[in-house]
Amino acid sequence: MGEVSKLLADYGPAFGQALLLTWKLTALSFVPGFLLGMVVTVLRLLPLPPLRFVLTVYVEIFRNIPSVALLIFIVFALPDLNVLIDYEPSVILTLMLVCSAFTADYLRAGINTIPGGQMEAALSLGMRPIRVIYSIVLPQALRAVVQPMTSLLIALMLSTSLASQVPFPGRELTALVSKIANDSAAGIAAFAVAAAMYVATGLLIAWAGATLEKKVRILR
């Protein structure tokens, strides 16, 4: 405990800034990733086989490729194609693409839980397909995938450690631990503090997700 106290006395503000950067990266990648996943989900419902095929390939690629491999491609391969992206946007783009693929996959599973009779009834009443999707299908699918999306948000938060693999402007938690371990003998204590912050953030997200699920849960 003495070593941790001394570490916090020396690096307390740095840990605070690193935690805020971790939260920032999480939010900036999750929100657009979630919205993009919703768009992909809606487009996959349209009766256009070529579009469905392309979007299915998109989901499968970004759902199965390792995040670090995708980041390396964006940072080191795209410049060869004359596409230059700064390090921070590269990390956010990487996490956003992965998030969108998993979001689309989870929403599709949520849509599969909706009885087909509801959509058939809506169509028989004269509602347009796109109106059925936005008014009936998506709201129920979103309510059904609160827990999977909560788990995805936690995984995304942990994946912000990708920023430690590139010359990132600022240090998130993992990068800060690496710096402390290189500069001093307090690496283990630094890891313990960072792990506690990751765990606390994950528990907070899990609590928020459980609370939201109770409010929107569909009783059958």
XYZ file of C-alpha atoms in Angstrom:
220
model
C 0.000 0.000 0.000
C 2.919 2.333 0.727
C 4.234 1.926 -2.803
C 0.804 2.625 -4.280
C 0.403 5.734 -2.110
C 3.794 7.040 -3.226
C 2.911 6.259 -6.841
C -0.355 8.208 -6.603
C 1.449 11.093 -4.957
C 3.890 11.246 -7.875
C 1.616 10.297 -10.765
C -1.902 11.025 -9.458
C -2.690 13.790 -12.002
C -1.207 11.669 -14.802
C -3.500 8.763 -13.899
C -6.473 11.128 -13.876
C -5.613 12.439 -17.333
C -5.018 8.905 -18.627
C -8.417 7.760 -17.324
C -10.143 10.735 -18.954
C -8.396 9.960 -22.246
C -9.521 6.332 -21.982
C -13.109 7.490 -21.470
C -12.795 9.954 -24.362
C -11.546 7.304 -26.774
C -14.334 4.966 -25.645
C -17.065 7.549 -26.246
C -15.677 8.826 -29.555
C -15.499 5.296 -30.957
C -18.673 3.803 -29.455
C -21.176 6.503 -30.460
C -20.333 6.647 -34.204
C -19.711 2.885 -34.226
C -23.150 2.247 -32.756
C -24.839 4.600 -35.233
C -22.957 3.069 -38.172
C -23.961 -0.390 -36.953
C -27.604 0.681 -36.946
C -27.319 1.966 -40.524
C -25.692 -1.301 -41.622
C -28.464 -3.258 -39.902
C -31.223 -1.288 -41.628
C -29.586 -1.582 -45.043
C -29.207 -5.349 -44.600
C -32.977 -5.581 -44.161
C -33.669 -4.069 -47.566
C -34.559 -6.524 -50.380
C -31.345 -5.822 -52.295
C -29.205 -9.002 -52.443
C -25.998 -7.327 -53.736
C -26.132 -4.725 -50.951
C -26.838 -7.409 -48.364
C -23.855 -9.404 -49.571
C -21.480 -6.424 -49.412
C -22.637 -5.475 -45.912
C -22.421 -9.073 -44.717
C -18.808 -9.182 -45.916
C -18.197 -5.875 -44.117
C -19.571 -7.237 -40.845
C -17.662 -10.506 -41.061
C -14.362 -8.790 -41.844
C -14.433 -6.230 -39.042
C -15.992 -8.658 -36.564
C -13.198 -11.185 -37.000
C -10.068 -9.165 -37.723
C -7.828 -8.480 -34.677
C -8.092 -4.835 -33.655
C -4.328 -4.418 -33.487
C -3.952 -5.774 -37.033
C -6.564 -3.312 -38.272
C -4.789 -0.453 -36.495
C -1.449 -1.444 -38.047
C -3.070 -1.494 -41.495
C -4.602 1.971 -41.018
C -1.440 3.519 -39.586
C 1.245 1.885 -41.741
C -0.443 0.552 -44.908
C -2.847 3.345 -45.831
C -0.028 5.919 -46.232
C 1.275 3.759 -49.100
C -2.079 4.448 -50.750
C -1.684 8.176 -50.090
C -4.240 8.062 -47.268
C -2.793 9.756 -44.195
C -4.665 9.619 -40.887
C -3.300 10.982 -37.613
C -2.707 8.574 -34.749
C -5.690 9.554 -32.596
C -8.240 9.359 -35.460
C -6.624 6.053 -36.484
C -7.295 4.521 -33.070
C -10.844 5.890 -33.028
C -11.498 4.649 -36.580
C -10.207 1.188 -35.685
C -12.450 0.871 -32.649
C -15.407 2.418 -34.490
C -15.258 -0.105 -37.344
C -15.043 -3.041 -34.935
C -17.881 -1.612 -32.843
C -20.115 -1.102 -35.893
C -19.641 -4.705 -37.016
C -20.516 -6.154 -33.625
C -23.429 -3.734 -33.250
C -24.862 -4.833 -36.604
C -24.454 -8.474 -35.597
C -26.138 -7.994 -32.209
C -29.008 -5.980 -33.699
C -29.612 -8.672 -36.295
C -29.875 -11.211 -33.476
C -32.280 -8.876 -31.678
C -34.411 -8.547 -34.808
C -34.632 -12.327 -35.050
C -36.390 -12.379 -31.658
C -39.288 -10.297 -33.013
C -42.301 -12.354 -34.142
C -42.707 -12.134 -37.911
C -46.444 -11.599 -37.481
C -45.860 -8.071 -36.214
C -44.145 -6.997 -39.426
C -46.707 -8.767 -41.576
C -49.530 -7.029 -39.711
C -47.873 -3.632 -40.112
C -47.375 -4.184 -43.838
C -50.979 -5.307 -44.222
C -52.078 -2.005 -42.661
C -50.303 -0.130 -45.428
C -47.121 0.881 -43.608
C -44.073 1.229 -45.822
C -41.215 -1.231 -45.170
C -38.826 1.499 -44.019
C -41.485 2.792 -41.608
C -41.966 -0.719 -40.252
C -38.223 -1.006 -39.661
C -37.896 2.296 -37.786
C -41.202 2.215 -35.902
C -41.566 -1.473 -35.014
C -38.436 -3.506 -35.696
C -35.546 -1.338 -34.482
C -37.112 -0.168 -31.182
C -37.761 -3.752 -30.102
C -34.358 -4.959 -31.327
C -32.596 -2.210 -29.369
C -34.458 -3.154 -26.197
C -33.456 -6.790 -26.675
C -29.709 -6.145 -27.035
C -28.987 -3.857 -24.080
C -26.834 -6.449 -22.311
C -24.808 -7.459 -25.396
C -24.217 -3.781 -26.166
C -23.153 -3.201 -22.567
C -20.593 -5.982 -22.894
C -19.442 -4.486 -26.212
C -18.964 -1.080 -24.580
C -16.847 -2.631 -21.825
C -14.761 -4.521 -24.398
C -14.333 -1.316 -26.392
C -13.191 0.545 -23.288
C -10.564 -2.114 -22.634
C -9.493 -2.020 -26.283
C -8.513 1.642 -25.995
C -5.182 0.181 -24.844
C -4.483 -0.014 -28.602
C -3.423 3.612 -28.304
C -0.297 2.421 -26.508
C 0.878 0.764 -29.756
C 1.305 4.022 -31.686
C 2.944 7.412 -30.945
C -0.323 8.701 -29.534
C -0.675 12.377 -28.448
C -1.237 11.779 -24.735
C -1.194 8.578 -22.715
C -4.164 6.412 -21.873
C -3.914 4.002 -18.945
C -1.899 1.224 -20.587
C 0.575 3.641 -22.158
C 1.023 5.399 -18.815
C 1.751 2.102 -17.072
C 4.383 1.288 -19.709
C 6.050 4.670 -19.213
C 6.108 4.311 -15.426
C 7.505 0.785 -15.708
C 10.282 2.066 -17.978
C 11.101 5.106 -15.848
C 10.965 3.537 -12.377
C 10.608 0.322 -10.416
C 6.932 0.980 -9.700
C 5.613 -0.990 -12.664
C 3.617 -3.481 -10.593
C 2.016 -0.763 -8.497
C 1.196 1.211 -11.658
C -0.402 -1.870 -13.193
C -2.478 -2.412 -10.041
C -3.753 1.177 -10.102
C -4.573 1.038 -13.819
C -6.289 -2.351 -13.407
C -8.406 -0.930 -10.585
C -9.450 1.970 -12.831
C -10.347 -0.390 -15.686
C -12.357 -2.602 -13.322
C -14.149 0.381 -11.750
C -15.057 1.755 -15.183
C -16.275 -1.663 -16.345
C -18.422 -2.087 -13.229
C -19.904 1.370 -13.739
C -20.798 0.554 -17.344
C -22.257 -2.814 -16.286
C -24.377 -1.137 -13.597
C -25.661 1.452 -16.077
C -26.464 -1.289 -18.595
C -28.332 -3.394 -16.019
C -30.324 -0.347 -14.905
C -31.242 0.499 -18.496
C -32.211 -3.082 -19.250
C -34.631 -3.159 -16.293
C -36.338 -0.033 -17.605
C -36.706 -1.154 -21.217
C -37.011 -4.915 -20.745
C -39.695 -6.560 -22.870
C -41.882 -8.747 -20.682
C -43.122 -11.809 -22.570
